[in-house]
Coordinates of C-alpha atoms in Angstrom, one line a residue:
M288 CA 72.6 -11.5 -42.9
K289 CA 76.0 -11.9 -44.7
R290 CA 75.0 -15.3 -45.9
R291 CA 71.8 -14.0 -47.3
I292 CA 73.6 -11.2 -49.1
M293 CA 76.2 -13.6 -50.6
A294 CA 73.5 -16.0 -51.7
L295 CA 71.7 -13.2 -53.3
V296 CA 74.8 -12.0 -55.1
L297 CA 75.5 -15.5 -56.4
S298 CA 71.9 -15.9 -57.5
V299 CA 72.1 -12.6 -59.4
M300 CA 75.3 -13.8 -61.1
M301 CA 73.4 -16.8 -62.4
L302 CA 70.5 -14.7 -63.6
V303 CA 72.7 -12.2 -65.3
T304 CA 74.6 -14.9 -67.0
T305 CA 71.4 -16.6 -68.2
F306 CA 69.3 -13.6 -69.2
P307 CA 70.5 -10.6 -71.2
V308 CA 68.7 -8.0 -69.0
S309 CA 69.8 -5.6 -66.3
A310 CA 70.8 -7.3 -63.1
E311 CA 69.5 -4.3 -61.1
E312 CA 66.0 -5.6 -61.5
Y313 CA 66.8 -8.6 -59.3
I314 CA 68.9 -7.1 -56.5
P315 CA 67.3 -5.9 -53.2
D316 CA 68.1 -2.6 -51.6
G317 CA 71.5 -2.4 -49.9
V318 CA 73.3 -4.9 -52.2
T319 CA 75.7 -3.8 -54.9
V320 CA 76.6 -6.0 -57.9
I321 CA 79.0 -5.2 -60.8
A322 CA 78.9 -7.4 -63.9
T323 CA 81.7 -7.1 -66.6
D324 CA 81.4 -7.4 -70.3
T325 CA 83.8 -10.3 -70.5
D326 CA 83.2 -12.9 -67.9
M327 CA 80.0 -11.8 -66.3
G328 CA 81.8 -12.1 -62.9
V329 CA 80.9 -10.5 -59.6
E330 CA 83.5 -8.3 -58.0
V331 CA 83.9 -7.5 -54.3
P332 CA 82.5 -4.0 -53.5
G333 CA 85.7 -3.1 -51.8
E334 CA 87.7 -3.7 -55.0
T335 CA 85.6 -1.4 -57.1
E336 CA 84.5 2.1 -57.1
G337 CA 81.4 1.3 -55.0
P338 CA 80.3 4.8 -54.0
A339 CA 80.3 5.9 -57.6
E340 CA 78.2 2.9 -58.7
T341 CA 75.5 3.0 -55.9
E342 CA 73.8 5.3 -53.5
E343 CA 74.6 3.3 -50.4
P344 CA 78.4 3.6 -49.6
E345 CA 78.0 1.6 -46.4
A346 CA 77.2 -1.5 -48.4
T347 CA 80.2 -1.1 -50.7
E348 CA 82.8 -0.1 -48.1
E349 CA 82.1 -2.9 -45.6
P350 CA 85.0 -5.5 -46.1
E351 CA 83.1 -8.2 -44.3
A352 CA 80.6 -8.4 -47.2
T353 CA 83.1 -10.2 -49.4
E354 CA 86.3 -10.9 -47.5
D355 CA 85.0 -12.7 -44.4
P356 CA 86.2 -16.2 -44.9
E357 CA 83.3 -17.5 -43.0
A358 CA 81.0 -15.7 -45.4
T359 CA 82.7 -16.8 -48.5
E360 CA 83.8 -20.2 -47.4
D361 CA 80.6 -21.2 -45.7
P362 CA 79.6 -24.3 -47.5
D363 CA 76.0 -23.6 -46.6
A364 CA 76.2 -20.2 -48.5
A365 CA 78.9 -20.6 -51.2
E366 CA 78.3 -24.1 -52.2
D367 CA 74.6 -24.1 -51.7
P368 CA 73.3 -25.9 -54.9
E369 CA 70.4 -23.6 -55.0
A370 CA 72.6 -20.5 -55.1
T371 CA 75.4 -21.9 -57.4
E372 CA 75.4 -23.9 -60.6
D373 CA 74.5 -27.4 -59.7
P374 CA 76.9 -29.7 -61.6
E375 CA 74.3 -32.4 -61.5
A376 CA 71.9 -30.1 -63.3
T377 CA 74.3 -29.4 -66.2
E378 CA 76.0 -32.8 -66.3
D379 CA 73.0 -35.0 -66.0
P380 CA 73.1 -37.1 -69.2
E381 CA 69.4 -37.4 -69.2
A382 CA 69.0 -33.6 -69.2
S383 CA 71.9 -32.7 -71.6
E384 CA 71.7 -35.5 -74.2
E385 CA 69.1 -34.9 -77.0
P386 CA 67.0 -37.9 -78.1
E387 CA 67.8 -39.3 -81.6
E388 CA 65.6 -37.8 -84.3
T389 CA 63.5 -40.2 -86.5
P390 CA 64.5 -39.5 -90.1
E391 CA 61.8 -38.0 -92.3
P392 CA 60.4 -40.4 -94.8
E393 CA 61.0 -39.7 -98.5
L394 CA 58.2 -37.7 -100.1
L395 CA 55.7 -40.1 -101.7
E396 CA 54.8 -39.1 -105.3
A397 CA 52.7 -40.8 -108.0
E398 CA 52.0 -40.5 -111.7
L399 CA 49.4 -42.3 -113.9
A400 CA 49.6 -42.9 -117.6
A401 CA 47.2 -44.6 -120.1
A402 CA 48.6 -46.9 -122.8
V403 CA 46.4 -45.1 -125.5
R404 CA 45.3 -41.6 -126.3
S405 CA 41.6 -42.7 -126.7
A406 CA 39.6 -45.9 -126.6
F407 CA 36.2 -47.3 -127.7
A408 CA 33.4 -48.4 -125.4
G409 CA 33.9 -52.0 -124.6
D410 CA 37.7 -51.9 -125.0
A411 CA 39.9 -53.0 -122.1
V412 CA 42.0 -49.9 -121.1
Q413 CA 45.2 -50.3 -119.1
V414 CA 46.8 -47.5 -117.0
T415 CA 50.2 -47.7 -115.5
L416 CA 51.1 -46.3 -112.0
S417 CA 54.6 -44.8 -111.4
V418 CA 55.5 -44.2 -107.8
T419 CA 58.6 -42.8 -106.1
G420 CA 59.5 -42.3 -102.4
G421 CA 57.3 -43.3 -99.5
A422 CA 58.0 -45.5 -96.5
G423 CA 57.3 -49.2 -96.3
E424 CA 54.6 -51.0 -98.2
L425 CA 52.5 -49.0 -100.6
T426 CA 48.7 -49.4 -101.0
A427 CA 46.6 -48.0 -103.8
V428 CA 43.0 -47.6 -104.6
Y429 CA 41.9 -46.9 -108.3
Q430 CA 38.8 -45.0 -109.1
V431 CA 37.2 -44.4 -112.5
S432 CA 34.6 -41.6 -113.0
A433 CA 32.7 -40.4 -116.0
H434 CA 30.0 -37.7 -116.4
G435 CA 30.6 -36.6 -112.8
E436 CA 29.9 -40.1 -111.4
T437 CA 32.1 -42.9 -110.1
V438 CA 31.7 -45.9 -112.4
A439 CA 34.3 -48.2 -111.0
E440 CA 36.5 -48.5 -107.9
S441 CA 39.1 -51.1 -106.9
E442 CA 39.7 -52.7 -103.5
P443 CA 42.9 -51.4 -101.8
K444 CA 45.9 -53.4 -103.0
A445 CA 49.6 -53.5 -102.4
V446 CA 51.5 -51.8 -105.3
T447 CA 55.0 -51.1 -106.5
D448 CA 56.3 -48.8 -109.2
G449 CA 54.9 -49.9 -112.6
D450 CA 51.6 -51.4 -111.2
T451 CA 48.8 -51.6 -113.8
Y452 CA 45.1 -51.3 -113.6
V453 CA 42.6 -52.4 -116.3
F454 CA 39.0 -51.2 -116.7
V455 CA 36.4 -51.4 -119.5
P456 CA 34.5 -48.2 -120.3
E457 CA 30.9 -49.0 -121.1
A458 CA 29.8 -45.9 -123.0
Y459 CA 31.0 -42.7 -124.8
G460 CA 32.4 -39.9 -122.6
E461 CA 35.4 -38.4 -120.9
Y462 CA 36.8 -40.8 -118.3
T463 CA 39.1 -39.9 -115.4
I464 CA 41.1 -42.6 -113.8
R465 CA 42.5 -41.7 -110.4
A466 CA 44.9 -43.6 -108.1
V467 CA 45.3 -42.8 -104.4
V468 CA 48.5 -44.3 -103.0
T469 CA 49.2 -44.6 -99.2
D470 CA 52.4 -45.6 -97.4
E471 CA 53.0 -47.1 -93.9
V472 CA 53.6 -43.7 -92.3
G473 CA 50.3 -42.3 -93.6
Q474 CA 51.6 -40.3 -96.6
T475 CA 49.2 -40.2 -99.5
A476 CA 49.8 -39.2 -103.2
E477 CA 47.2 -38.9 -105.9
A478 CA 47.6 -39.2 -109.6
A479 CA 45.0 -39.0 -112.4
V480 CA 44.7 -39.3 -116.1
T481 CA 41.8 -38.5 -118.4
L482 CA 40.9 -40.6 -121.4
P483 CA 38.3 -39.8 -124.1
V484 CA 36.1 -42.8 -125.0
A485 CA 34.3 -43.0 -128.3
E486 CA 31.7 -45.5 -129.6
H487 CA 31.5 -46.9 -133.1
D488 CA 29.1 -45.4 -135.5
E489 CA 27.2 -48.4 -136.9
T490 CA 24.2 -46.7 -138.6
S491 CA 25.3 -43.7 -140.7
M492 CA 26.8 -45.7 -143.6
T493 CA 23.5 -47.4 -144.3
A494 CA 21.3 -44.3 -143.9
W495 CA 23.4 -42.0 -146.1
T496 CA 24.1 -44.7 -148.7
N497 CA 20.4 -45.3 -149.0
R498 CA 19.9 -41.7 -149.9
A499 CA 22.5 -42.0 -152.7
K500 CA 21.0 -45.2 -154.1
A501 CA 17.6 -43.5 -154.4
V502 CA 18.9 -41.3 -157.3
E503 CA 17.7 -42.4 -160.7
L504 CA 20.8 -42.5 -162.8
T505 CA 20.8 -41.3 -166.4
G506 CA 24.0 -42.7 -167.7
D507 CA 25.5 -39.2 -168.1
W508 CA 28.3 -39.2 -165.6
R509 CA 28.2 -35.4 -165.3
E510 CA 24.5 -35.3 -164.3
D511 CA 24.7 -38.4 -162.1
I512 CA 27.7 -37.5 -160.0
V513 CA 26.1 -34.1 -159.2
A514 CA 22.8 -35.8 -158.3
V515 CA 24.5 -38.2 -155.9
A516 CA 26.6 -35.4 -154.3
K517 CA 23.4 -33.4 -153.6
T518 CA 21.9 -36.2 -151.5
Q519 CA 24.9 -36.0 -149.2
V520 CA 24.7 -32.3 -148.4
G521 CA 24.2 -32.0 -144.6
Y522 CA 26.2 -35.1 -143.6
E523 CA 28.5 -34.4 -140.7
E524 CA 31.4 -36.4 -139.5
S525 CA 30.7 -38.3 -136.2
A526 CA 31.0 -36.4 -133.0
T527 CA 31.1 -39.6 -130.9
D528 CA 33.2 -42.0 -133.1
F529 CA 36.8 -40.8 -133.2
V530 CA 40.4 -41.6 -132.5
V531 CA 43.0 -39.3 -130.8
L532 CA 46.4 -39.2 -132.5
E533 CA 49.5 -37.3 -131.8
D534 CA 48.2 -34.3 -133.9
G535 CA 44.7 -34.3 -132.4
R536 CA 41.2 -35.8 -132.7
H537 CA 40.2 -37.5 -136.0
H538 CA 36.5 -38.2 -136.5
Y539 CA 34.8 -41.0 -138.3
T540 CA 33.2 -40.6 -141.7
I541 CA 31.4 -43.0 -143.9
Y542 CA 33.4 -41.9 -146.9
G543 CA 36.8 -42.6 -145.3
D544 CA 35.4 -45.8 -143.9
R545 CA 34.3 -47.0 -147.4
Y546 CA 37.9 -46.8 -148.6
G547 CA 39.8 -48.0 -145.6
A548 CA 40.6 -44.8 -143.9
A549 CA 37.7 -44.1 -141.5
Y550 CA 39.6 -41.4 -139.5
E551 CA 41.7 -39.7 -142.1
A552 CA 41.1 -36.7 -144.4
W553 CA 38.1 -37.5 -146.5
N554 CA 37.5 -34.8 -149.2
A555 CA 38.9 -37.1 -151.9
A556 CA 37.0 -40.1 -150.4
F557 CA 33.7 -38.1 -150.8
V558 CA 34.4 -37.5 -154.5
A559 CA 35.2 -41.2 -155.0
Y560 CA 32.0 -42.1 -153.1
A561 CA 29.9 -39.9 -155.3
A562 CA 31.5 -41.3 -158.4
E563 CA 31.0 -44.9 -157.2
L564 CA 27.3 -44.4 -156.4
A565 CA 26.9 -42.6 -159.8
E566 CA 28.3 -45.9 -161.3
I567 CA 31.4 -44.1 -162.8
P568 CA 34.0 -46.8 -163.2
A569 CA 37.1 -46.8 -161.0
R570 CA 39.4 -46.6 -164.0
A571 CA 37.9 -43.1 -164.6
I572 CA 37.8 -41.9 -161.0
P573 CA 39.8 -44.2 -158.6
R574 CA 38.3 -45.3 -155.2
T575 CA 40.7 -43.5 -152.9
N576 CA 40.9 -41.1 -150.0
D577 CA 44.2 -39.7 -151.4
V578 CA 43.6 -36.5 -153.4
A579 CA 47.0 -36.7 -155.0
K580 CA 45.9 -40.0 -156.6
L581 CA 42.7 -38.5 -157.9
L582 CA 44.8 -35.7 -159.5
A583 CA 47.4 -38.1 -161.0
S584 CA 44.6 -40.3 -162.5
A585 CA 43.1 -37.3 -164.2
K586 CA 46.4 -36.2 -165.6
N587 CA 47.3 -39.7 -166.8
Q588 CA 44.0 -39.8 -168.7
G589 CA 44.5 -36.4 -170.3
A590 CA 41.4 -35.1 -168.5
F591 CA 43.2 -32.5 -166.3
E592 CA 42.6 -28.9 -167.3
S593 CA 44.3 -25.9 -165.9
G594 CA 42.1 -23.5 -163.9
K595 CA 43.2 -20.5 -166.0
D596 CA 42.7 -22.1 -169.4
Y597 CA 39.5 -24.0 -169.0
A598 CA 35.8 -23.3 -168.7
P599 CA 34.5 -25.8 -166.1
A600 CA 31.2 -27.6 -166.3
A601 CA 28.8 -29.3 -163.9
G602 CA 30.1 -32.7 -163.0
D603 CA 33.8 -31.9 -163.3
V604 CA 36.0 -32.6 -160.3
V605 CA 37.7 -29.4 -159.0
F606 CA 41.2 -29.5 -157.4
F607 CA 42.4 -26.9 -154.9
K608 CA 46.0 -26.1 -154.0
N609 CA 47.7 -24.8 -150.8
E610 CA 50.1 -21.9 -150.5
A611 CA 53.0 -24.1 -151.6
G612 CA 51.2 -24.9 -154.8
Q613 CA 50.5 -28.6 -153.9
V614 CA 47.1 -30.2 -154.3
E615 CA 45.2 -30.0 -151.0
R616 CA 41.5 -31.0 -151.6
A617 CA 38.9 -31.8 -154.2
G618 CA 35.2 -31.4 -154.7
V619 CA 32.4 -31.8 -157.3
V620 CA 31.4 -28.9 -159.5
E621 CA 27.6 -28.5 -159.1
S622 CA 27.3 -25.5 -161.5
A623 CA 29.6 -23.1 -163.3
S624 CA 29.5 -19.8 -165.2
E625 CA 32.1 -17.5 -166.7
S626 CA 32.6 -15.7 -163.4
A627 CA 32.0 -18.3 -160.7
I628 CA 31.7 -22.0 -159.8
R629 CA 29.5 -23.7 -157.1
T630 CA 30.8 -26.9 -155.6
I631 CA 29.8 -29.7 -153.2
E632 CA 32.7 -30.7 -151.0
G633 CA 33.4 -32.8 -148.0
G634 CA 36.4 -32.7 -145.6
A635 CA 36.2 -29.9 -143.1
S636 CA 33.5 -31.4 -140.8
A637 CA 30.5 -31.8 -143.1
V638 CA 29.4 -32.1 -146.7
V639 CA 28.6 -28.5 -147.8
R640 CA 28.1 -26.2 -150.8
Q641 CA 30.8 -23.6 -151.5
S642 CA 31.1 -20.8 -154.1
Y643 CA 34.3 -19.5 -155.7
G644 CA 35.2 -16.9 -158.3
A645 CA 36.3 -18.5 -161.6
D646 CA 39.7 -17.0 -161.2
D647 CA 40.2 -17.9 -157.5
P648 CA 43.9 -18.5 -157.0
A649 CA 43.3 -21.5 -154.8
I650 CA 41.9 -23.4 -157.8
M651 CA 44.5 -25.6 -159.3
G652 CA 42.4 -27.1 -162.1
Y653 CA 39.7 -29.6 -163.0
A654 CA 39.2 -33.2 -164.1
S655 CA 36.9 -32.8 -167.2
M656 CA 34.1 -35.4 -166.8
R657 CA 33.4 -34.9 -170.5
T658 CA 36.9 -36.1 -171.4
L659 CA 36.6 -39.0 -169.0
M660 CA 33.4 -40.0 -170.7
L661 CA 35.0 -39.7 -174.2
N662 CA 37.9 -41.8 -173.1
A663 CA 35.5 -44.5 -171.9
G664 CA 33.4 -44.4 -175.1
V665 CA 30.2 -43.6 -173.2
L666 CA 29.6 -40.2 -174.8
E667 CA 28.3 -39.8 -178.3
V668 CA 30.0 -36.8 -179.9
D669 CA 30.0 -35.3 -183.3
E670 CA 32.0 -32.3 -182.3
L671 CA 35.8 -32.1 -182.6
V672 CA 37.7 -31.8 -179.3
V673 CA 41.4 -31.4 -178.8
S674 CA 43.8 -30.8 -175.9
S675 CA 47.5 -30.6 -175.6
T676 CA 50.1 -31.2 -172.8
L677 CA 53.8 -31.0 -172.3
A678 CA 56.0 -33.6 -170.7
V679 CA 58.2 -30.9 -169.0
K680 CA 57.5 -27.7 -167.1
S681 CA 60.5 -25.8 -168.6
A682 CA 63.3 -26.4 -171.2
F683 CA 66.7 -25.0 -172.2
V684 CA 67.7 -23.4 -175.5
G685 CA 68.6 -26.2 -177.9
D686 CA 66.5 -28.9 -176.1
E687 CA 64.0 -31.0 -178.1
V688 CA 60.5 -30.3 -176.7
A689 CA 57.6 -32.8 -177.3
V690 CA 54.0 -31.5 -177.4
S691 CA 51.3 -34.2 -176.9
L692 CA 48.1 -33.5 -178.9
N693 CA 45.0 -35.4 -177.9
V694 CA 42.2 -35.5 -180.5
M695 CA 38.7 -36.7 -180.0
G696 CA 35.6 -36.8 -182.2
G697 CA 35.4 -35.1 -185.6
E698 CA 34.4 -36.3 -189.1
G699 CA 36.8 -38.1 -191.5
E700 CA 40.4 -37.2 -191.9
L701 CA 41.9 -34.9 -189.3
E702 CA 44.6 -32.3 -190.1
A703 CA 46.7 -30.3 -187.6
T704 CA 48.9 -27.2 -187.9
Y705 CA 51.3 -26.0 -185.2
E706 CA 52.5 -22.5 -184.5
V707 CA 55.3 -21.6 -182.1
T708 CA 55.8 -18.1 -180.8
V709 CA 58.3 -16.7 -178.3
D710 CA 57.5 -13.5 -176.3
G711 CA 54.7 -12.8 -178.8
E712 CA 56.8 -13.2 -182.0
A713 CA 56.5 -16.2 -184.3
Q714 CA 59.4 -18.6 -184.3
E715 CA 58.1 -21.3 -186.7
A716 CA 54.9 -22.5 -188.3
A717 CA 54.8 -26.2 -189.2
A718 CA 53.1 -27.4 -192.4
P719 CA 49.8 -29.1 -191.9
E720 CA 50.0 -32.8 -191.1
V721 CA 47.5 -35.6 -190.8
V722 CA 46.8 -36.6 -187.2
E723 CA 44.8 -39.5 -185.7
A724 CA 42.2 -39.6 -183.1
G725 CA 43.9 -40.1 -179.8
E726 CA 47.5 -39.1 -179.0
N727 CA 49.8 -37.3 -181.4
T728 CA 53.2 -35.7 -180.9
Y729 CA 54.8 -32.6 -182.2
V730 CA 58.5 -31.8 -181.5
F731 CA 60.2 -28.4 -181.8
V732 CA 63.6 -27.0 -180.6
P733 CA 63.6 -23.5 -178.9
A734 CA 66.3 -21.3 -180.4
A735 CA 66.3 -18.5 -177.8
L736 CA 65.5 -17.6 -174.2
G737 CA 61.9 -16.6 -173.6
E738 CA 58.3 -17.6 -172.9
Y739 CA 57.0 -20.0 -175.6
K740 CA 53.5 -20.6 -176.7
I741 CA 52.6 -23.6 -178.9
V742 CA 49.2 -23.5 -180.6
A743 CA 47.8 -26.6 -182.3
Q744 CA 44.8 -26.2 -184.6
V745 CA 42.9 -29.3 -185.9
T746 CA 40.3 -29.4 -188.6
D747 CA 38.1 -32.3 -189.9
E748 CA 36.3 -33.0 -193.2
A749 CA 33.2 -31.4 -191.8
A750 CA 35.1 -28.1 -191.4
Q751 CA 35.1 -28.2 -187.7
V752 CA 38.0 -26.4 -186.1
A753 CA 39.4 -27.1 -182.7
E754 CA 42.3 -25.3 -181.1
T755 CA 44.5 -25.9 -178.1
E756 CA 47.7 -24.3 -176.7
V757 CA 50.3 -24.7 -174.1
T758 CA 53.0 -22.4 -172.8
L759 CA 56.6 -23.2 -171.8
P760 CA 59.4 -21.1 -170.2
V761 CA 62.8 -21.7 -171.9
A762 CA 66.0 -20.9 -170.1
E763 CA 69.7 -20.9 -171.2
H764 CA 72.6 -22.3 -169.4
D765 CA 75.0 -19.9 -167.5
T766 CA 78.4 -21.0 -168.6
T767 CA 80.6 -18.1 -167.3
S768 CA 79.6 -17.1 -163.8
L769 CA 81.3 -20.0 -162.0
A770 CA 84.7 -19.2 -163.5
E771 CA 84.3 -15.4 -162.9
W772 CA 83.3 -15.7 -159.2
T773 CA 85.8 -18.5 -158.4
A774 CA 88.6 -16.3 -159.8
K775 CA 87.6 -13.6 -157.3
A776 CA 87.9 -16.0 -154.5
E777 CA 91.2 -17.5 -155.7
A778 CA 92.7 -14.0 -155.9
V779 CA 92.6 -13.6 -152.1
E780 CA 96.1 -13.9 -150.5
L781 CA 95.5 -16.3 -147.6
T782 CA 97.2 -15.6 -144.3
G783 CA 96.6 -18.9 -142.6
D784 CA 94.3 -17.3 -140.1
W785 CA 91.0 -18.9 -140.9
R786 CA 89.0 -16.0 -139.4
A787 CA 90.7 -13.3 -141.6
D788 CA 90.8 -15.6 -144.7
V789 CA 87.1 -16.6 -144.4
A790 CA 86.0 -12.9 -144.1
A791 CA 88.3 -11.9 -147.0
V792 CA 86.9 -14.6 -149.4
A793 CA 83.3 -13.8 -148.4
K794 CA 83.8 -10.2 -149.2
T795 CA 84.9 -11.0 -152.8
Q796 CA 81.4 -12.6 -153.4
V797 CA 79.3 -9.6 -152.3
G798 CA 77.2 -8.6 -155.2
Y799 CA 76.7 -12.0 -156.8
E800 CA 73.1 -12.7 -157.9
E801 CA 71.6 -16.0 -158.9
S802 CA 70.9 -16.3 -162.6
A803 CA 67.7 -14.8 -164.0
T804 CA 68.0 -16.7 -167.3
D805 CA 69.2 -20.1 -166.1
F806 CA 66.5 -21.9 -164.2
I807 CA 64.2 -24.9 -164.1
V808 CA 60.5 -25.2 -163.2
L809 CA 59.4 -28.1 -161.1
E810 CA 56.1 -30.0 -161.0
D811 CA 54.6 -27.7 -158.5
D812 CA 55.3 -24.8 -160.9
S813 CA 58.0 -23.3 -158.6
R814 CA 61.0 -21.8 -160.4
H815 CA 64.5 -22.6 -159.2
N816 CA 67.3 -20.4 -160.4
Y817 CA 71.0 -21.4 -161.0
S818 CA 73.8 -20.3 -158.7
V819 CA 77.5 -20.8 -158.9
Y820 CA 77.6 -22.1 -155.4
G821 CA 75.0 -24.7 -156.1
E822 CA 76.9 -25.8 -159.2
W823 CA 80.2 -25.9 -157.3
Y824 CA 78.5 -28.2 -154.8
G825 CA 76.7 -30.2 -157.4
A826 CA 73.2 -28.9 -156.9
N827 CA 72.8 -26.2 -159.5
Y828 CA 69.1 -25.3 -158.9
E829 CA 68.7 -26.0 -155.2
E830 CA 68.7 -23.6 -152.2
W831 CA 72.3 -22.4 -152.0
N832 CA 72.7 -20.5 -148.7
A833 CA 74.8 -23.3 -147.1
E834 CA 76.6 -24.0 -150.4
F835 CA 77.8 -20.4 -150.4
V836 CA 79.3 -20.7 -146.9
S837 CA 80.9 -24.1 -147.9
F838 CA 82.4 -22.4 -151.0
V839 CA 83.9 -19.6 -148.9
L840 CA 85.3 -22.1 -146.4
A841 CA 86.9 -24.2 -149.1
Y842 CA 88.6 -21.2 -150.8
A843 CA 89.7 -19.9 -147.4
G844 CA 91.5 -23.1 -146.8
V845 CA 89.4 -24.3 -143.9
P846 CA 89.5 -28.2 -143.9
T847 CA 86.3 -30.2 -143.9
S848 CA 87.6 -31.9 -140.7
A849 CA 87.0 -28.6 -138.9
I850 CA 83.7 -27.6 -140.5
A851 CA 81.7 -29.8 -142.8
Q852 CA 80.8 -28.6 -146.3
A853 CA 77.1 -29.3 -146.5
K854 CA 73.8 -28.4 -148.3
T855 CA 72.0 -27.3 -145.1
A856 CA 72.8 -25.0 -142.3
G857 CA 71.6 -27.7 -139.9
A858 CA 74.2 -30.1 -141.1
M859 CA 77.0 -27.5 -140.8
Q860 CA 75.9 -26.6 -137.3
A861 CA 75.9 -30.2 -136.2
S862 CA 79.5 -30.6 -137.5
V863 CA 80.7 -27.8 -135.2
A864 CA 78.7 -28.7 -132.1
G865 CA 81.7 -28.3 -129.9
A866 CA 82.3 -24.8 -131.0
Y867 CA 78.7 -23.7 -131.2
R868 CA 77.8 -20.7 -129.0
A869 CA 74.2 -19.6 -128.3
S870 CA 73.0 -16.1 -129.2
G871 CA 73.4 -13.7 -126.3
E872 CA 76.2 -15.7 -124.6
Y873 CA 78.9 -14.8 -127.1
E874 CA 80.4 -11.8 -128.8
P875 CA 80.8 -12.8 -132.5
E876 CA 84.2 -12.3 -134.2
T877 CA 85.3 -11.8 -137.8
G878 CA 85.2 -15.1 -139.6
D879 CA 82.6 -16.7 -137.4
M880 CA 79.6 -18.5 -138.9
V881 CA 76.3 -17.2 -137.7
F882 CA 73.3 -19.6 -137.8
L883 CA 69.9 -17.9 -138.6
S884 CA 66.3 -18.9 -138.5
G885 CA 64.9 -20.7 -141.5
D886 CA 67.9 -23.1 -141.7
R887 CA 70.2 -20.3 -142.9
V888 CA 73.8 -19.6 -142.2
G889 CA 76.1 -16.6 -142.9
I890 CA 79.6 -15.3 -142.2
V891 CA 80.6 -12.5 -139.9
V892 CA 83.0 -10.2 -141.8
G893 CA 83.4 -7.5 -139.2
A894 CA 81.5 -5.3 -136.7
G895 CA 78.5 -3.6 -138.3
E896 CA 78.9 -5.8 -141.4
S897 CA 77.2 -9.0 -142.5

């Protein structure tokens, strides 16, 4: 009985040590066990307060239960491997040593890229496979699908990073090339790339050109170019013949194709095409897809007329400008009235008719077909026609200004008078002088600032009178501001602290305004005003934001080795790359430069100031 109790006690010890639950659940009636919080040991009932711990004092007070050497030393009870911890069970290397883990293979990943953004049916297309990771030899299968169907599939083949696959698309459509890569441990990775495939348009050129050739030409370029343009209304650029470039998809047109630019902007090419099929020579209207060349040709021939000063006629070429004032597109005038014009244009996606108000701000001007015919000697005229142009867009007081007068037609000797007014008041009126058919020149010298108008009036022996005029803004040089504002900067007593000195110099310049009377007008009709900072830097009429900061830094004694003096904020920012701090990550201090959107830069002069 004592052996059984001792064996039960030892068994409970093991259970209590192993499982964090109450030992009382495993002890039979009449046996008392006490487990400590520290070593989970079992104490002899006689050495503890047995009666207080259990309801059976006989079991806790009997010394034989734990002190009987026969009971505690009995190898059958105390050393019974089933009642004690078996050393072989805990020390058995086969039971305690964990087997070595097989390392996880590196994740297999794949990407697929095509060598081109688009292709044509019949072209050989190459794709390149990039793979990383995986275990052992890699195997790939390539599959090509179009229109929801598989059109080609390769046999499995061993691959490495950079493997290539070539296929030949047979028809127009959106093709998907997919690669499935497998490694030796069964990992798979898929990659795919899509490629638009076009097909060459081989029929439109003939069909639409035949329409144009069916026109019965009259020899009057004005009528003939309109007649040809009408035959092209309804043409649409190809939906299936295209190329994909970095900026998007560009579709084929017969007009661009005719002049070597099948997939480029084609509004000018349409005008050139209509002129060619109307048998207007290339010296009058060049064969080009470049609208800037069309405009330059008209100007060089004296045929360009400003939109605000000219009454357009059917057969003229109309030029449109963008928001920056630069020529953007062209079309053929189909009809015109005092209030509106109707055009035939190409270039958006089709050849269409459009209508505009005569004073539409998008109209830059016209190439007069009548003038082109006169220049070519194909128009019989009796009437006297004159036009005038200026070689410059603006001038300065004291400059010589040349006015070019072009005279066509008339009877007998021709005589011209010139009148110059400034801001509505007459400045001079030249005596009549004999002029010749063709180009003539009149020179005058503006004496004061203002808006000049030069009017030329020509008469012939048949008493015909023709008049033309041009306008010219005249500026005067600012010769005092640079010294004045430089003196303000030089008056600052520098401390040697760049921050304080930069802020101090900048504050002396507050209130400066660019000159309203010293300016130039560029070819795009934009006016650029003079600034002292631009002049100080050597660029009087250019954007002067960065020049102002350079000016301040120079007069504050900041060396160029620390911060570059530059014409752009971007160049200044690049020169201080090591000291540049992003917005939101830095609290600006007085004297700091602050870089703003729009390539602008400023100077911090204090909290709450700018």
